[in-house]
PDB file of C-alpha atoms in Angstrom:
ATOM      1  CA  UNK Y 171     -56.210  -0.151  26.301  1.00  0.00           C
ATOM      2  CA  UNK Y 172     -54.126  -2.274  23.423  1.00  0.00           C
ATOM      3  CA  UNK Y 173     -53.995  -5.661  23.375  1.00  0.00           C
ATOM      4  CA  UNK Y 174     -50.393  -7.110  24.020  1.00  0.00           C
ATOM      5  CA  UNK Y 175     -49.469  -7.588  20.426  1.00  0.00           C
ATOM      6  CA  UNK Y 176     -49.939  -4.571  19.858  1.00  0.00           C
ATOM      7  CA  UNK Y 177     -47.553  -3.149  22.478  1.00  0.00           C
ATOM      8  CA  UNK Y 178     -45.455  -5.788  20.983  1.00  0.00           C
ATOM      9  CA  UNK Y 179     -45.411  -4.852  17.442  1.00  0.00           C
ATOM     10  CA  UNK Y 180     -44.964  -1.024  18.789  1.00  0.00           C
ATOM     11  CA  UNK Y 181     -42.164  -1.786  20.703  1.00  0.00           C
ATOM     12  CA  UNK Y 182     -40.551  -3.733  17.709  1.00  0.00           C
ATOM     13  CA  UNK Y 183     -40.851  -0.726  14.860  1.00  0.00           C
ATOM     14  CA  UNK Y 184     -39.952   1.322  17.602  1.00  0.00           C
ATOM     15  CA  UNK Y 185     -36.658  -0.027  18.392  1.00  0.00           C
ATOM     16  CA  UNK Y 186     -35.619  -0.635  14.631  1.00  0.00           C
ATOM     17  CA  UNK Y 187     -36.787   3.348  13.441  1.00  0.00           C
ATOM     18  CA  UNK Y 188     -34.530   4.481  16.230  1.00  0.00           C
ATOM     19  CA  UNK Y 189     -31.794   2.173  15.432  1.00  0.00           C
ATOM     20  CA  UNK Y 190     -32.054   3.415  11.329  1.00  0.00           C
ATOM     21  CA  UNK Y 191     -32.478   6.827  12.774  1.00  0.00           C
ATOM     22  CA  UNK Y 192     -29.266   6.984  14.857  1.00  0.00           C
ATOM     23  CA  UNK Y 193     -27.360   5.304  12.105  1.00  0.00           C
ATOM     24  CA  UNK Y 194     -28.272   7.373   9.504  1.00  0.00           C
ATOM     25  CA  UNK Y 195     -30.441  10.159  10.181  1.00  0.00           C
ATOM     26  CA  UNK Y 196     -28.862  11.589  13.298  1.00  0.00           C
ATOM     27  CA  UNK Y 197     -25.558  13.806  12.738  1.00  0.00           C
ATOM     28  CA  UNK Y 198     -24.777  14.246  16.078  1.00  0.00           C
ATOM     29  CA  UNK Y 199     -21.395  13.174  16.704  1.00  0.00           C
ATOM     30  CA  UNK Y 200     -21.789  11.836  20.197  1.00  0.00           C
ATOM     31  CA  UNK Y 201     -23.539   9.313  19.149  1.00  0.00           C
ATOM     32  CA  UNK Y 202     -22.603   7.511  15.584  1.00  0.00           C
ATOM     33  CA  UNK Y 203     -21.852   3.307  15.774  1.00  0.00           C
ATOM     34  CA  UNK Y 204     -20.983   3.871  19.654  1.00  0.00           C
ATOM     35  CA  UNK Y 205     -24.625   3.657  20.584  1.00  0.00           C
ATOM     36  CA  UNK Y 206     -27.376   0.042  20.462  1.00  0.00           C
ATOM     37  CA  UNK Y 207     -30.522  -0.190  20.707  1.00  0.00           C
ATOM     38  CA  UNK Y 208     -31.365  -3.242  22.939  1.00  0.00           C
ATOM     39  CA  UNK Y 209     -34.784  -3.371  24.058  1.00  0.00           C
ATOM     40  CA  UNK Y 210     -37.805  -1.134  23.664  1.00  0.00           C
ATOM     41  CA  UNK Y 211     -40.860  -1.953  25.908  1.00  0.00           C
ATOM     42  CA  UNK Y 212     -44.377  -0.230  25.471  1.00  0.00           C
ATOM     43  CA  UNK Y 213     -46.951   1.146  27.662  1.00  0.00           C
ATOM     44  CA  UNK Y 214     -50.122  -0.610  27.546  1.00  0.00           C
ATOM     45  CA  UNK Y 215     -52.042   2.161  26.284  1.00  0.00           C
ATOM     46  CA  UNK Y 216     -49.317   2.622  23.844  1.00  0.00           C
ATOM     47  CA  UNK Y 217     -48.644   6.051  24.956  1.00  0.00           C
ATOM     48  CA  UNK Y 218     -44.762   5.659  26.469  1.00  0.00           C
ATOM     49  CA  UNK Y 219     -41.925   3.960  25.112  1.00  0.00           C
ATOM     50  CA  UNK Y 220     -38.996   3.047  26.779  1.00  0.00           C
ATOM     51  CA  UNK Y 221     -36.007   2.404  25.048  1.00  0.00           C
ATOM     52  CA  UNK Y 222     -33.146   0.585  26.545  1.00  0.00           C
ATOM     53  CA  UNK Y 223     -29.586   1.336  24.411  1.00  0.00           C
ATOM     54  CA  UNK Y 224     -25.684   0.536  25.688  1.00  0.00           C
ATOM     55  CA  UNK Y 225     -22.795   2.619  24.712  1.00  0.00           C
ATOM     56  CA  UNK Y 226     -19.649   0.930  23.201  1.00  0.00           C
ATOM     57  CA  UNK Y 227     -17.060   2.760  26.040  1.00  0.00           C
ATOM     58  CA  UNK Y 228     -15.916   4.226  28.704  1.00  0.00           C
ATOM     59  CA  UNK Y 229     -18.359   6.680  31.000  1.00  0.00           C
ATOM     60  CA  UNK Y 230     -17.358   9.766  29.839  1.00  0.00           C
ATOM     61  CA  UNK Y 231     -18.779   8.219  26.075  1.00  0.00           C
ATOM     62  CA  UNK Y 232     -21.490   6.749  27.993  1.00  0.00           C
ATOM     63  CA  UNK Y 233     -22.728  10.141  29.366  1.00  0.00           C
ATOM     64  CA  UNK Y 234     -22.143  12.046  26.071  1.00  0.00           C
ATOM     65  CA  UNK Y 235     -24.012   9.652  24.768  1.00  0.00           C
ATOM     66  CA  UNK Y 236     -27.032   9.985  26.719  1.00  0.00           C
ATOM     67  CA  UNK Y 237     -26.596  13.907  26.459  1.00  0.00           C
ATOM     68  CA  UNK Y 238     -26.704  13.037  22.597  1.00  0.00           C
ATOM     69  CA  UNK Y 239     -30.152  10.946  22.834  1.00  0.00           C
ATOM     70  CA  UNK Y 240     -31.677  13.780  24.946  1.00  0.00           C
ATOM     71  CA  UNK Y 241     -30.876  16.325  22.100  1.00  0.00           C
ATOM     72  CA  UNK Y 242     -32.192  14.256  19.479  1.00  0.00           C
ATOM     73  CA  UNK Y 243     -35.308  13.065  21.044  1.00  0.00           C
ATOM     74  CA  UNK Y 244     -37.602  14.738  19.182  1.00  0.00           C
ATOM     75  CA  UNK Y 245     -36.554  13.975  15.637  1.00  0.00           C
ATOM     76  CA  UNK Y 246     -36.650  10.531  16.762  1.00  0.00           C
ATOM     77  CA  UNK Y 247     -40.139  10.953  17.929  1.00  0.00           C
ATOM     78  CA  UNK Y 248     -41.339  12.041  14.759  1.00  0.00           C
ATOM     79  CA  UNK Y 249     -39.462   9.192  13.213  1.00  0.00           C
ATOM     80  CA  UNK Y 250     -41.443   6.963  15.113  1.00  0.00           C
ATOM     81  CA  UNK Y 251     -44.252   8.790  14.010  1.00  0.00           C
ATOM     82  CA  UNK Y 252     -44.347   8.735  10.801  1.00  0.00           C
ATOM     83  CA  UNK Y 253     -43.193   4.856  10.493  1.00  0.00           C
ATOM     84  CA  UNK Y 254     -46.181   4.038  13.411  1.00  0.00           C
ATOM     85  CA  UNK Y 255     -48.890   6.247  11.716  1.00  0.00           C
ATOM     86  CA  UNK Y 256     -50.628   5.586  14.930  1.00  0.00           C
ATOM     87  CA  UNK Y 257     -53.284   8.566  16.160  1.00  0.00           C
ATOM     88  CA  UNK Y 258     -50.586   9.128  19.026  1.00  0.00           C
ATOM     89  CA  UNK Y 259     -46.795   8.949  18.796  1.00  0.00           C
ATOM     90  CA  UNK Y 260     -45.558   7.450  22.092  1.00  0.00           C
ATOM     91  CA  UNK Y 261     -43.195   9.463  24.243  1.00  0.00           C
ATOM     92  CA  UNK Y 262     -39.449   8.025  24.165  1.00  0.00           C
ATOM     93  CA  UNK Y 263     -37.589   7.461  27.317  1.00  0.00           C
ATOM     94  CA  UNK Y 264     -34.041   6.661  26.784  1.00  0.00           C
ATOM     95  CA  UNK Y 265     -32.471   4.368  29.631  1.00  0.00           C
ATOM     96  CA  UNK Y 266     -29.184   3.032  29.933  1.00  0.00           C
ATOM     97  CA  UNK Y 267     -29.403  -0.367  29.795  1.00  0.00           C
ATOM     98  CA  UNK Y 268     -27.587  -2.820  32.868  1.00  0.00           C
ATOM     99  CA  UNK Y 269     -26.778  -5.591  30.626  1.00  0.00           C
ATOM    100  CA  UNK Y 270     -23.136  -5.075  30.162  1.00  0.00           C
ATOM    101  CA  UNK Y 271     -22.577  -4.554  33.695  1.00  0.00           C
ATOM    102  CA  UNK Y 272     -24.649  -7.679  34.970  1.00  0.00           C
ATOM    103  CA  UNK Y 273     -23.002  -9.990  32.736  1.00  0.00           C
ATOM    104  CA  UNK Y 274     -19.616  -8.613  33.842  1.00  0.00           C
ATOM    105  CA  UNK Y 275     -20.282  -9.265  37.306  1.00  0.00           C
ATOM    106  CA  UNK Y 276     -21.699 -12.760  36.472  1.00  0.00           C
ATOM    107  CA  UNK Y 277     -18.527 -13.252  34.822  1.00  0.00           C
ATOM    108  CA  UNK Y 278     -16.893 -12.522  37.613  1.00  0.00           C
ATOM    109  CA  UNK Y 279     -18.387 -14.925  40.123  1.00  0.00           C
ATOM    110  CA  UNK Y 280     -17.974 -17.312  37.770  1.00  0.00           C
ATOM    111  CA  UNK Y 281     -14.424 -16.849  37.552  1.00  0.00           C
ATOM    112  CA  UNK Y 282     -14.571 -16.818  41.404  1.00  0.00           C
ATOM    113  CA  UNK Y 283     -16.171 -20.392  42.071  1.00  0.00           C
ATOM    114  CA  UNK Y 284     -13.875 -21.390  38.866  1.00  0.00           C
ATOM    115  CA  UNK Y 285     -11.041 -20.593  41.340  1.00  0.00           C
ATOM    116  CA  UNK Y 286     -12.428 -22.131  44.130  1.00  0.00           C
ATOM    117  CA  UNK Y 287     -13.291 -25.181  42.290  1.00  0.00           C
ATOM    118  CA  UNK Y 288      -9.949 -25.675  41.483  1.00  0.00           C
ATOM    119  CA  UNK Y 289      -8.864 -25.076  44.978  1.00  0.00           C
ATOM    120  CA  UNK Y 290     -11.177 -27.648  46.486  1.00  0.00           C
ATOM    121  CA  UNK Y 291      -9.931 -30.237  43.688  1.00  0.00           C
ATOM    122  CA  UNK Y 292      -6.081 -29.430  44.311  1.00  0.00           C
ATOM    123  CA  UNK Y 293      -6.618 -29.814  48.183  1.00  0.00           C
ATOM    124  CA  UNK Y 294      -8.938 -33.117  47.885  1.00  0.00           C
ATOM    125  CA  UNK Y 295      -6.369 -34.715  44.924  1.00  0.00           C
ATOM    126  CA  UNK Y 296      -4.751 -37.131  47.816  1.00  0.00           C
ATOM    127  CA  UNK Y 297      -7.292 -37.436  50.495  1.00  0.00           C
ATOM    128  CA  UNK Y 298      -8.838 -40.944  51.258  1.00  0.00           C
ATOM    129  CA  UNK Y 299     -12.313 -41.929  52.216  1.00  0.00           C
ATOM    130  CA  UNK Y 300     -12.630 -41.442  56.106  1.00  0.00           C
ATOM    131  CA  UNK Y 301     -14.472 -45.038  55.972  1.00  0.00           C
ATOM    132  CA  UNK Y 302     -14.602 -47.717  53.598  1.00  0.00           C
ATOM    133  CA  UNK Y 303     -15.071 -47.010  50.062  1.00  0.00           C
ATOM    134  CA  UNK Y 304     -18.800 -47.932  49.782  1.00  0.00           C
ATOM    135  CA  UNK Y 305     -20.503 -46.926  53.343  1.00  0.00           C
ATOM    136  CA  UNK Y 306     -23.973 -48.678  51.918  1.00  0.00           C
ATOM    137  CA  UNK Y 307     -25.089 -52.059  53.133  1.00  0.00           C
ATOM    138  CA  UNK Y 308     -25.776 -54.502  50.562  1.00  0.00           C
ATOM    139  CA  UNK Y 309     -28.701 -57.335  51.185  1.00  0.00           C
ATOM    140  CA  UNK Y 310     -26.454 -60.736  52.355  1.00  0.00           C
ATOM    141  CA  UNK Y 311     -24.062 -59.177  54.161  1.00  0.00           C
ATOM    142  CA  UNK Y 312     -23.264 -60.385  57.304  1.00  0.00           C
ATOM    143  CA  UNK Y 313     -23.517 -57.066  59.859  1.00  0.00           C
ATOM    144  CA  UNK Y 314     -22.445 -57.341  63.347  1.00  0.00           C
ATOM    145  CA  UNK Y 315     -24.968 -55.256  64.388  1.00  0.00           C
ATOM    146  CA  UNK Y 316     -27.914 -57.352  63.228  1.00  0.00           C
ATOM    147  CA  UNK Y 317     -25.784 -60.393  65.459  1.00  0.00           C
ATOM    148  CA  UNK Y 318     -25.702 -58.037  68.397  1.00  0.00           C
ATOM    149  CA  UNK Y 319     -28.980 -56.787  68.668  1.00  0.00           C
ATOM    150  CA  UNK Y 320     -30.304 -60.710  67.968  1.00  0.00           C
ATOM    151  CA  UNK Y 321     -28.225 -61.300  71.218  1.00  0.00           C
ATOM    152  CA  UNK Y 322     -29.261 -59.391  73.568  1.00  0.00           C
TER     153      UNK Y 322
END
């Protein structure tokens, strides 16, 4: 098994050959400048390689592009390959990576509380303390209660 660092440095070259490789060395048409390479995490016995990628576009782009990446698999393997020169050449996965999505929704509820921020702020702009001002008791104050309590 390979130490971390390894995987590391893998996973690094990895994700940069395929990112050269789709620019340049890849004709397929489906793919071109619409596809990144974001991520690319290693097995620790360096034998897999996932590679995460998003598609600049809409889903019909999205699923010609991973049609395109399926195709050209194995001429990206043997990129990696030769650029590794490791015994083994890891085998690529290709995943579709969330990012886009998740920081859309984030987006989204952040817009959302932005709203009902505003709301609370717009309803609260005239209201006035149900009690005094400053509720806290403040050493030297006279306090009924203290006068009551001696009282009794």
């Amino acid at each position: 098994m390979a130490d971390n660092a390894r995987a590391k440095k893998l996973a690094d070259l990895i994700r940069e050959v395929v990112a050269e490789k789709l620019l340049r060395g890849v004709k397929d048409p489906r793919l071109g400048t619409h596809v990144t390479i974001t991520d690319t995490r290693v097995t620790g016995d360096l034998r897999e390689a996932t590679v995460f990628y998003t598609v600049y576009g809409d889903d019909e782009d999205r699923a010609s592009a991973a049609a395109g990446l399926e195709s050209a698999k194995g001429v990206l393997r043997s990129a990696v390959g030769r650029a590794a020169g490791t015994k083994f050449t890891p085998t690529l996965t290709f995943v579709a990576d969330a990012l886009p999505e998740n920081a859309k929704t984030i987006e989204d509820l952040l817009d959302k509380a932005r709203s009902s921020d505003a709301q609370v702020r717009e309803v609260s702009s005239g209201a006035q303390y149900a009690g005094d001002a400053d509720p806290y008791k403040k050493p030297g104050e006279d306090d009924d209660s203290d006068e009551d309590a001696a009282a009794e």
